[in-house]
Amino acid sequence: MAAEGPTIDALSQFMLTPALGALGHSVNFTQANVFMLAAAALTLGMLYFGARPAAIVPGRLQALAELAYEGIYNMCTDQIGKEGRIFFPFVFTLFFFVLMGNMLGMLPYAFTYTSHIAVTFALAAMVIVLVTVVALRIHGLHFFSYFFPDGAPKLLAPLIVPVEIISYLSRPVSLSIRLFANMVAGHVMLKVFASFVVMMAGAGVIGVFASAAPLALIVVLIGFEFLVALLQAYVFAILTCIYLHDAVHLH
Amino acid sequence: MSEERDGHDRPRGASSGSPPGASFEDRLGAARRRQGLAPLQQDADGGNSSRGLSPPQGNALGMGLRVGVELVSALAVAVAIGWYLDGWLGTKPFLLMLFVVLGGAAGVANVWRLVAPPKPRRDQPPPGGG
C-alpha cells in the first residue's frame, strides 16, 4: 500500500494484470501479451516501411532495416557457416523479439516481458529443441557421439557422458536465466534508486538536495540498461547461433 | 555489422545469373568477374574463422555473472534430474548426491568452455547431406 508513506516496492512492476478490459480478463490476455504484440508489430513495421522505398541510397529507416537484416545475416553465416542461411529467419525473429522486449521495457509505464522466466525459458526451450532436432536430422544417431568427445579414454565414459548430458541440458537454463536475471536486476535497481529519490525528497530540505545523488545515478543506470538490453538480445541470438553451429557441425 | 561492402547499390531485380542458392560473396564475386573487376580481398577461408566463436565477453562483471549463471544452471539441472530419478527409482537420497557432484562437474565444464582459449577450428569440408 502506497498510502502509508513511501516504501520500496520493487517487484510489483513485474506483476501481470489483464489488459483489454473484460475480454482480456476472460482469456487472461495480460499486458505482457500486449507488449509482445507491440514488439511484433514494431519489428514488422520497421521491416515493411524500411523496405518499401527500396531506394538505392537508403534513407534512415531503410538503412536501419538493412543493417538489422545484414547484421543478423552475417552473424548466422559467420557463426554457423554456409548452412546458417536456413536459420536466419529464426535467429532474426528471436533477436528482435528479445530486443524489442528489452527496449519496450525501458519506456515509462511499460512492461518488460523478457523479465519473466516463463517467457525466456520458453524461448530457450524452443532453441534447444530446434538444435536437437536439427542435429538428429543431419547426423542421425551419430548425434549421440556429441556426449562423448572422441579421444577420451573409454574408461571414463560413465563419468563423461552424464556430465556432458547435464551440460547440454543446462544450456536452455543458463540461456534463459541470463536474460531473465539481467532484466529483473536492472529494473529492480532502477525502481530502488527511484524510490530513494522520492523518500529522500520527502525527508526535509536537506533531503531534497541530497536526492540529486540517486537521481544522477538513475540517469547513468538508464544508459547502462539500454546497453544491457541490446547486449542481452545480442548474446541470446549469438548463443543460439553457436548452439546451431554445434548441431550442424557436431564437435 | 560495420558493413564495408557495397551491398546496398546492387541493382534490384536484376537477375545476377548465379544460382539463387549461392551466398552473397559468391554472387558478388561472379558479378565482379563479369564486370572485369579484380576479385575482392577476402580472408583465406571465406571470412569464416576470422571472428571468434565466443560471444562478446563484456566487462569483468558481465564475465563473472556469466560464470555464475553457468555454474548454477548446471547444478540446478543436475539436482532436478537427481531428485526426479530418486523419486522414480526410490533410491532417496543417493542419486541426488551423485548428481550434485556430476552437476558441479558439468558446471565447471561449462565454465571451461566459456574461458578456454579458442580451439583452432578444423577446416570442415562442407557437409554433403543436409
Tab-separated table of C-alpha atoms in Angstrom:
chain	number	residue	atom	x	y	z
A	1	MET	CA	0.000	0.000	0.000
A	2	ALA	CA	1.445	3.291	-1.006
A	3	ALA	CA	-0.964	5.189	1.201
A	4	GLU	CA	1.025	4.852	4.407
A	5	GLY	CA	4.104	6.634	3.165
A	6	PRO	CA	6.660	5.774	0.534
A	7	THR	CA	8.117	2.295	0.664
A	8	ILE	CA	10.370	0.487	-1.728
A	9	ASP	CA	8.092	-1.612	-3.868
A	10	ALA	CA	10.461	-3.017	-6.458
A	11	LEU	CA	8.685	-6.151	-7.521
A	12	SER	CA	5.126	-5.109	-8.267
A	13	GLN	CA	6.295	-3.869	-11.653
A	14	PHE	CA	6.621	-7.484	-12.740
A	15	MET	CA	3.046	-8.381	-11.903
A	16	LEU	CA	0.763	-9.388	-14.694
A	17	THR	CA	-2.534	-7.591	-14.983
A	18	PRO	CA	-5.218	-8.363	-17.517
A	19	ALA	CA	-5.420	-5.963	-20.390
A	20	LEU	CA	-8.158	-5.072	-22.859
A	21	GLY	CA	-10.949	-4.970	-20.329
A	22	ALA	CA	-13.455	-7.766	-19.827
A	23	LEU	CA	-12.479	-9.640	-22.967
A	24	GLY	CA	-8.828	-9.727	-21.935
A	25	HIS	CA	-9.862	-10.736	-18.458
A	26	SER	CA	-11.812	-13.736	-19.677
A	27	VAL	CA	-8.950	-15.119	-21.792
A	28	ASN	CA	-6.112	-13.997	-19.491
A	29	PHE	CA	-4.764	-11.584	-22.033
A	30	THR	CA	-2.239	-9.641	-19.985
A	31	GLN	CA	-0.182	-6.553	-20.586
A	32	ALA	CA	2.770	-8.842	-21.362
A	33	ASN	CA	0.856	-10.123	-24.361
A	34	VAL	CA	0.073	-6.573	-25.405
A	35	PHE	CA	3.759	-5.735	-25.419
A	36	MET	CA	4.614	-8.921	-27.285
A	37	LEU	CA	2.154	-7.936	-29.989
A	38	ALA	CA	3.589	-4.428	-29.963
A	39	ALA	CA	7.089	-5.852	-30.384
A	40	ALA	CA	5.989	-7.961	-33.325
A	41	ALA	CA	4.162	-5.026	-34.892
A	42	LEU	CA	7.166	-2.734	-34.444
A	43	THR	CA	9.551	-5.250	-35.969
A	44	LEU	CA	7.282	-5.929	-38.911
A	45	GLY	CA	6.627	-2.214	-39.343
A	46	MET	CA	10.326	-1.423	-39.306
A	47	LEU	CA	10.974	-4.024	-41.983
A	48	TYR	CA	7.934	-3.120	-44.091
A	49	PHE	CA	8.368	0.630	-44.045
A	50	GLY	CA	12.128	0.223	-44.240
A	51	ALA	CA	12.000	-1.991	-47.291
A	52	ARG	CA	9.185	-0.187	-49.112
A	53	PRO	CA	11.173	2.746	-50.525
A	54	ALA	CA	13.732	0.272	-51.892
A	55	ALA	CA	15.975	3.217	-52.630
A	56	ILE	CA	19.456	2.676	-53.955
A	57	VAL	CA	20.705	5.199	-51.437
A	58	PRO	CA	18.795	4.181	-48.314
A	59	GLY	CA	17.055	6.615	-46.040
A	60	ARG	CA	17.307	6.348	-42.299
A	61	LEU	CA	14.642	3.712	-41.772
A	62	GLN	CA	15.798	1.708	-44.743
A	63	ALA	CA	19.380	1.865	-43.510
A	64	LEU	CA	18.175	0.617	-40.128
A	65	ALA	CA	16.250	-2.236	-41.690
A	66	GLU	CA	19.133	-3.184	-43.950
A	67	LEU	CA	21.663	-3.008	-41.133
A	68	ALA	CA	19.456	-5.177	-38.978
A	69	TYR	CA	18.941	-7.658	-41.771
A	70	GLU	CA	22.569	-7.838	-42.805
A	71	GLY	CA	23.881	-7.796	-39.263
A	72	ILE	CA	21.884	-10.851	-38.271
A	73	TYR	CA	22.510	-12.465	-41.651
A	74	ASN	CA	26.256	-12.103	-41.211
A	75	MET	CA	26.014	-13.364	-37.658
A	76	CYS	CA	24.308	-16.509	-38.939
A	77	THR	CA	26.743	-17.153	-41.753
A	78	ASP	CA	29.800	-16.271	-39.669
A	79	GLN	CA	28.860	-18.403	-36.713
A	80	ILE	CA	27.082	-21.328	-38.312
A	81	GLY	CA	28.667	-21.405	-41.739
A	82	LYS	CA	27.004	-21.608	-45.115
A	83	GLU	CA	24.137	-23.629	-43.677
A	84	GLY	CA	23.371	-20.724	-41.379
A	85	ARG	CA	21.185	-19.111	-44.002
A	86	ILE	CA	18.460	-21.635	-43.309
A	87	PHE	CA	18.306	-20.483	-39.715
A	88	PHE	CA	18.400	-16.791	-40.490
A	89	PRO	CA	14.625	-16.219	-40.154
A	90	PHE	CA	14.574	-17.987	-36.821
A	91	VAL	CA	17.532	-16.110	-35.385
A	92	PHE	CA	16.244	-12.805	-36.743
A	93	THR	CA	12.830	-13.315	-35.167
A	94	LEU	CA	14.355	-14.392	-31.888
A	95	PHE	CA	16.758	-11.468	-31.767
A	96	PHE	CA	14.081	-8.907	-32.453
A	97	PHE	CA	11.559	-10.439	-30.097
A	98	VAL	CA	14.086	-10.252	-27.275
A	99	LEU	CA	15.440	-6.860	-28.298
A	100	MET	CA	12.000	-5.287	-28.571
A	101	GLY	CA	11.011	-6.814	-25.262
A	102	ASN	CA	14.048	-5.336	-23.563
A	103	MET	CA	13.750	-1.972	-25.269
A	104	LEU	CA	9.998	-1.530	-24.855
A	105	GLY	CA	10.541	-2.235	-21.182
A	106	MET	CA	12.638	0.906	-20.973
A	107	LEU	CA	9.647	3.104	-21.752
A	108	PRO	CA	7.915	4.567	-18.697
A	109	TYR	CA	4.887	2.547	-17.596
A	110	ALA	CA	5.868	-0.209	-19.994
A	111	PHE	CA	6.125	-3.852	-19.096
A	112	THR	CA	9.229	-5.910	-19.779
A	113	TYR	CA	8.053	-9.342	-20.847
A	114	THR	CA	11.610	-10.652	-21.000
A	115	SER	CA	11.737	-10.215	-17.221
A	116	HIS	CA	9.575	-13.319	-16.817
A	117	ILE	CA	11.374	-16.607	-16.734
A	118	ALA	CA	8.333	-18.249	-18.286
A	119	VAL	CA	8.927	-16.202	-21.423
A	120	THR	CA	12.695	-16.533	-21.558
A	121	PHE	CA	12.633	-20.212	-20.750
A	122	ALA	CA	10.030	-20.824	-23.438
A	123	LEU	CA	12.332	-19.119	-25.936
A	124	ALA	CA	15.369	-21.043	-24.726
A	125	ALA	CA	13.479	-24.335	-24.765
A	126	MET	CA	12.416	-23.615	-28.322
A	127	VAL	CA	16.064	-23.034	-29.229
A	128	ILE	CA	17.284	-26.213	-27.617
A	129	VAL	CA	14.522	-28.326	-29.162
A	130	LEU	CA	15.340	-26.882	-32.561
A	131	VAL	CA	19.056	-27.522	-32.038
A	132	THR	CA	18.425	-31.128	-31.040
A	133	VAL	CA	16.041	-31.745	-33.921
A	134	VAL	CA	18.482	-30.229	-36.404
A	135	ALA	CA	21.342	-32.311	-35.048
A	136	LEU	CA	19.275	-35.503	-35.152
A	137	ARG	CA	18.053	-34.698	-38.638
A	138	ILE	CA	21.521	-34.047	-40.052
A	139	HIS	CA	23.578	-36.585	-38.168
A	140	GLY	CA	21.037	-39.195	-37.163
A	141	LEU	CA	22.061	-41.345	-34.259
A	142	HIS	CA	25.612	-40.137	-34.688
A	143	PHE	CA	24.353	-37.119	-32.732
A	144	PHE	CA	24.787	-39.058	-29.519
A	145	SER	CA	28.537	-39.163	-30.038
A	146	TYR	CA	28.290	-35.494	-29.081
A	147	PHE	CA	28.103	-36.609	-25.478
A	148	PHE	CA	31.389	-38.468	-25.669
A	149	PRO	CA	34.257	-36.495	-27.162
A	150	ASP	CA	36.487	-38.703	-29.258
A	151	GLY	CA	39.906	-39.233	-27.852
A	152	ALA	CA	38.699	-39.503	-24.278
A	153	PRO	CA	39.529	-42.775	-22.552
A	154	LYS	CA	36.693	-45.287	-22.724
A	155	LEU	CA	37.076	-45.976	-19.031
A	156	LEU	CA	35.834	-42.507	-18.210
A	157	ALA	CA	32.638	-42.863	-20.230
A	158	PRO	CA	30.375	-43.406	-17.196
A	159	LEU	CA	31.656	-40.096	-15.855
A	160	ILE	CA	31.899	-38.044	-19.029
A	161	VAL	CA	28.562	-38.970	-20.571
A	162	PRO	CA	26.380	-37.825	-17.650
A	163	VAL	CA	28.441	-34.675	-17.258
A	164	GLU	CA	28.079	-33.870	-20.935
A	165	ILE	CA	24.352	-34.591	-20.874
A	166	ILE	CA	23.873	-32.320	-17.872
A	167	SER	CA	25.978	-29.701	-19.561
A	168	TYR	CA	23.826	-29.957	-22.679
A	169	LEU	CA	20.605	-29.762	-20.692
A	170	SER	CA	21.867	-26.791	-18.730
A	171	ARG	CA	22.114	-24.735	-21.918
A	172	PRO	CA	18.485	-23.625	-22.045
A	173	VAL	CA	18.539	-22.986	-18.307
A	174	SER	CA	21.574	-20.745	-18.448
A	175	LEU	CA	20.326	-19.078	-21.616
A	176	SER	CA	17.002	-18.193	-20.047
A	177	ILE	CA	18.337	-17.301	-16.598
A	178	ARG	CA	20.923	-14.966	-18.075
A	179	LEU	CA	18.347	-12.888	-19.927
A	180	PHE	CA	15.750	-13.013	-17.190
A	181	ALA	CA	18.188	-12.163	-14.390
A	182	ASN	CA	19.702	-9.266	-16.290
A	183	MET	CA	16.340	-7.711	-16.988
A	184	VAL	CA	14.960	-8.234	-13.487
A	185	ALA	CA	18.113	-6.964	-11.799
A	186	GLY	CA	18.229	-3.839	-13.927
A	187	HIS	CA	14.604	-2.952	-13.401
A	188	VAL	CA	14.692	-3.647	-9.678
A	189	MET	CA	17.772	-1.475	-9.377
A	190	LEU	CA	16.076	1.366	-11.222
A	191	LYS	CA	13.000	1.067	-9.044
A	192	VAL	CA	15.008	1.025	-5.825
A	193	PHE	CA	17.013	4.108	-6.709
A	194	ALA	CA	13.912	5.878	-7.944
A	195	SER	CA	12.297	5.119	-4.587
A	196	PHE	CA	15.333	6.645	-2.888
A	197	VAL	CA	14.710	9.875	-4.745
A	198	VAL	CA	11.119	10.051	-3.547
A	199	MET	CA	11.906	9.005	0.003
A	200	MET	CA	14.803	11.435	0.395
A	201	ALA	CA	12.871	14.292	-1.158
A	202	GLY	CA	10.139	13.697	1.385
A	203	ALA	CA	12.592	13.902	4.288
A	204	GLY	CA	13.039	17.641	4.509
A	205	VAL	CA	15.015	20.436	2.926
A	206	ILE	CA	18.392	18.689	3.040
A	207	GLY	CA	16.830	15.559	1.590
A	208	VAL	CA	15.619	17.460	-1.436
A	209	PHE	CA	19.179	18.379	-2.299
A	210	ALA	CA	20.569	15.009	-1.322
A	211	SER	CA	18.081	13.263	-3.581
A	212	ALA	CA	20.009	14.636	-6.538
A	213	ALA	CA	22.592	11.904	-5.960
A	214	PRO	CA	20.316	8.904	-6.621
A	215	LEU	CA	18.700	10.891	-9.422
A	216	ALA	CA	22.074	11.272	-11.114
A	217	LEU	CA	22.719	7.609	-10.587
A	218	ILE	CA	19.429	6.761	-12.272
A	219	VAL	CA	20.475	8.684	-15.351
A	220	VAL	CA	23.620	6.593	-15.553
A	221	LEU	CA	21.700	3.396	-14.863
A	222	ILE	CA	19.192	4.130	-17.623
A	223	GLY	CA	22.001	4.375	-20.119
A	224	PHE	CA	23.501	1.210	-18.728
A	225	GLU	CA	20.134	-0.526	-19.040
A	226	PHE	CA	19.914	0.355	-22.721
A	227	LEU	CA	23.325	-1.203	-23.159
A	228	VAL	CA	22.235	-4.329	-21.293
A	229	ALA	CA	19.022	-4.521	-23.317
A	230	LEU	CA	20.918	-4.560	-26.591
A	231	LEU	CA	23.730	-6.741	-25.328
A	232	GLN	CA	21.459	-9.408	-23.887
A	233	ALA	CA	19.454	-9.665	-27.090
A	234	TYR	CA	22.729	-9.983	-28.979
A	235	VAL	CA	24.056	-12.615	-26.575
A	236	PHE	CA	20.821	-14.574	-26.834
A	237	ALA	CA	20.975	-14.565	-30.617
A	238	ILE	CA	24.662	-15.349	-30.871
A	239	LEU	CA	24.456	-18.199	-28.383
A	240	THR	CA	21.612	-19.592	-30.453
A	241	CYS	CA	23.913	-19.401	-33.452
A	242	ILE	CA	26.731	-21.128	-31.580
A	243	TYR	CA	24.433	-23.944	-30.490
A	244	LEU	CA	23.183	-24.283	-34.051
A	245	HIS	CA	26.777	-24.410	-35.220
A	246	ASP	CA	27.417	-27.264	-32.821
A	247	ALA	CA	24.313	-29.009	-34.098
A	248	VAL	CA	25.242	-28.624	-37.746
A	249	HIS	CA	28.916	-29.442	-37.394
A	250	LEU	CA	28.884	-31.657	-34.288
A	251	HIS	CA	32.195	-31.081	-32.465
B	1	MET	CA	27.703	-5.034	-38.607
B	2	SER	CA	30.109	-2.417	-39.870
B	3	GLU	CA	29.491	-3.171	-43.465
B	4	GLU	CA	32.131	-2.044	-45.899
B	5	ARG	CA	30.830	-3.966	-48.816
B	6	ASP	CA	28.787	-2.286	-51.446
B	7	GLY	CA	25.757	-4.374	-50.698
B	8	HIS	CA	23.306	-1.513	-50.999
B	9	ASP	CA	23.724	-0.496	-54.571
B	10	ARG	CA	23.267	-3.724	-56.347
B	11	PRO	CA	20.561	-3.368	-58.918
B	12	ARG	CA	17.229	-4.512	-57.697
B	13	GLY	CA	15.510	-7.270	-59.509
B	14	ALA	CA	18.310	-7.696	-61.973
B	15	SER	CA	18.984	-11.374	-62.267
B	16	SER	CA	22.557	-11.887	-61.283
B	17	GLY	CA	22.976	-15.007	-63.347
B	18	SER	CA	24.196	-17.006	-60.373
B	19	PRO	CA	22.230	-19.832	-58.886
B	20	PRO	CA	19.854	-18.442	-56.269
B	21	GLY	CA	21.375	-20.609	-53.605
B	22	ALA	CA	24.812	-19.032	-53.861
B	23	SER	CA	25.972	-16.911	-50.983
B	24	PHE	CA	26.338	-13.185	-51.267
B	25	GLU	CA	30.118	-13.438	-51.547
B	26	ASP	CA	29.804	-15.880	-54.422
B	27	ARG	CA	27.320	-13.692	-56.239
B	28	LEU	CA	29.431	-10.604	-55.658
B	29	GLY	CA	32.500	-12.406	-56.925
B	30	ALA	CA	30.633	-13.584	-60.012
B	31	ALA	CA	29.318	-10.087	-60.669
B	32	ARG	CA	32.775	-8.593	-60.324
B	33	ARG	CA	34.184	-11.190	-62.670
B	34	ARG	CA	31.522	-10.346	-65.258
B	35	GLN	CA	32.397	-6.681	-64.988
B	36	GLY	CA	36.079	-7.431	-65.337
B	37	LEU	CA	36.962	-6.257	-61.843
B	38	ALA	CA	39.519	-7.802	-59.586
B	39	PRO	CA	38.133	-10.180	-57.010
B	40	LEU	CA	37.602	-8.738	-53.580
B	41	GLN	CA	40.258	-9.300	-50.977
B	42	GLN	CA	38.842	-11.981	-48.758
B	43	ASP	CA	40.048	-13.923	-45.831
B	44	ALA	CA	41.833	-17.080	-46.758
B	45	ASP	CA	38.907	-19.271	-45.821
B	46	GLY	CA	35.942	-17.240	-46.826
B	47	GLY	CA	35.887	-14.981	-43.801
B	48	ASN	CA	34.529	-17.756	-41.682
B	49	SER	CA	37.134	-18.113	-38.997
B	50	SER	CA	38.266	-14.542	-38.594
B	51	ARG	CA	35.776	-13.922	-35.852
B	52	GLY	CA	35.914	-15.906	-32.671
B	53	LEU	CA	33.262	-18.393	-31.772
B	54	SER	CA	32.607	-16.977	-28.359
B	55	PRO	CA	30.198	-14.122	-27.785
B	56	PRO	CA	31.493	-10.761	-26.652
B	57	GLN	CA	32.794	-11.067	-23.160
B	58	GLY	CA	31.962	-7.597	-21.946
B	59	ASN	CA	33.486	-6.370	-18.751
B	60	ALA	CA	34.647	-8.330	-15.752
B	61	LEU	CA	31.281	-8.030	-14.032
B	62	GLY	CA	29.483	-9.494	-17.011
B	63	MET	CA	32.018	-12.282	-17.201
B	64	GLY	CA	31.549	-13.059	-13.527
B	65	LEU	CA	27.790	-13.110	-13.943
B	66	ARG	CA	28.063	-15.477	-16.880
B	67	VAL	CA	30.331	-17.843	-14.966
B	68	GLY	CA	27.926	-17.810	-12.043
B	69	VAL	CA	24.939	-18.481	-14.254
B	70	GLU	CA	26.700	-21.383	-15.954
B	71	LEU	CA	27.663	-22.997	-12.639
B	72	VAL	CA	24.250	-22.548	-11.066
B	73	SER	CA	22.255	-23.696	-14.068
B	74	ALA	CA	24.259	-26.899	-14.471
B	75	LEU	CA	23.828	-27.624	-10.793
B	76	ALA	CA	20.109	-26.868	-10.956
B	77	VAL	CA	19.589	-29.201	-13.884
B	78	ALA	CA	21.568	-31.948	-12.162
B	79	VAL	CA	19.645	-31.551	-8.914
B	80	ALA	CA	16.366	-31.703	-10.812
B	81	ILE	CA	17.440	-34.890	-12.578
B	82	GLY	CA	18.700	-36.459	-9.365
B	83	TRP	CA	15.571	-35.518	-7.453
B	84	TYR	CA	13.306	-36.896	-10.144
B	85	LEU	CA	15.253	-40.129	-10.556
B	86	ASP	CA	15.288	-40.607	-6.777
B	87	GLY	CA	11.539	-40.267	-6.618
B	88	TRP	CA	11.099	-42.600	-9.549
B	89	LEU	CA	13.528	-45.334	-8.523
B	90	GLY	CA	13.034	-44.998	-4.787
B	91	THR	CA	16.716	-44.530	-4.110
B	92	LYS	CA	16.466	-41.424	-1.982
B	93	PRO	CA	18.947	-39.719	-1.460
B	94	PHE	CA	21.763	-41.436	-3.251
B	95	LEU	CA	21.126	-40.394	-6.825
B	96	LEU	CA	20.656	-36.817	-5.701
B	97	MET	CA	24.049	-36.952	-4.031
B	98	LEU	CA	25.595	-38.412	-7.144
B	99	PHE	CA	24.006	-35.862	-9.444
B	100	VAL	CA	25.035	-32.915	-7.285
B	101	VAL	CA	28.627	-33.959	-7.850
B	102	LEU	CA	28.035	-34.515	-11.563
B	103	GLY	CA	26.272	-31.173	-11.819
B	104	GLY	CA	29.214	-29.402	-10.247
B	105	ALA	CA	31.493	-31.101	-12.736
B	106	ALA	CA	29.197	-30.113	-15.606
B	107	GLY	CA	29.202	-26.535	-14.362
B	108	VAL	CA	32.979	-26.483	-14.331
B	109	ALA	CA	32.967	-27.984	-17.819
B	110	ASN	CA	30.622	-25.203	-18.953
B	111	VAL	CA	32.890	-22.573	-17.451
B	112	TRP	CA	35.903	-24.165	-19.068
B	113	ARG	CA	34.167	-23.967	-22.436
B	114	LEU	CA	33.473	-20.321	-21.732
B	115	VAL	CA	37.009	-19.317	-20.834
B	116	ALA	CA	39.038	-21.861	-22.778
B	117	PRO	CA	41.298	-20.462	-25.456
B	118	PRO	CA	39.562	-20.920	-28.801
B	119	LYS	CA	40.382	-24.156	-30.465
B	120	PRO	CA	41.911	-23.898	-33.895
B	121	ARG	CA	38.841	-24.699	-35.934
B	122	ARG	CA	39.360	-27.645	-38.159
B	123	ASP	CA	38.681	-26.849	-41.735
B	124	GLN	CA	35.366	-28.506	-42.057
B	125	PRO	CA	34.576	-29.625	-45.541
B	126	PRO	CA	31.075	-28.518	-46.406
B	127	PRO	CA	28.873	-31.348	-45.209
B	128	GLY	CA	27.263	-33.142	-48.064
B	129	GLY	CA	23.959	-34.193	-46.591
B	130	GLY	CA	21.891	-31.563	-45.006
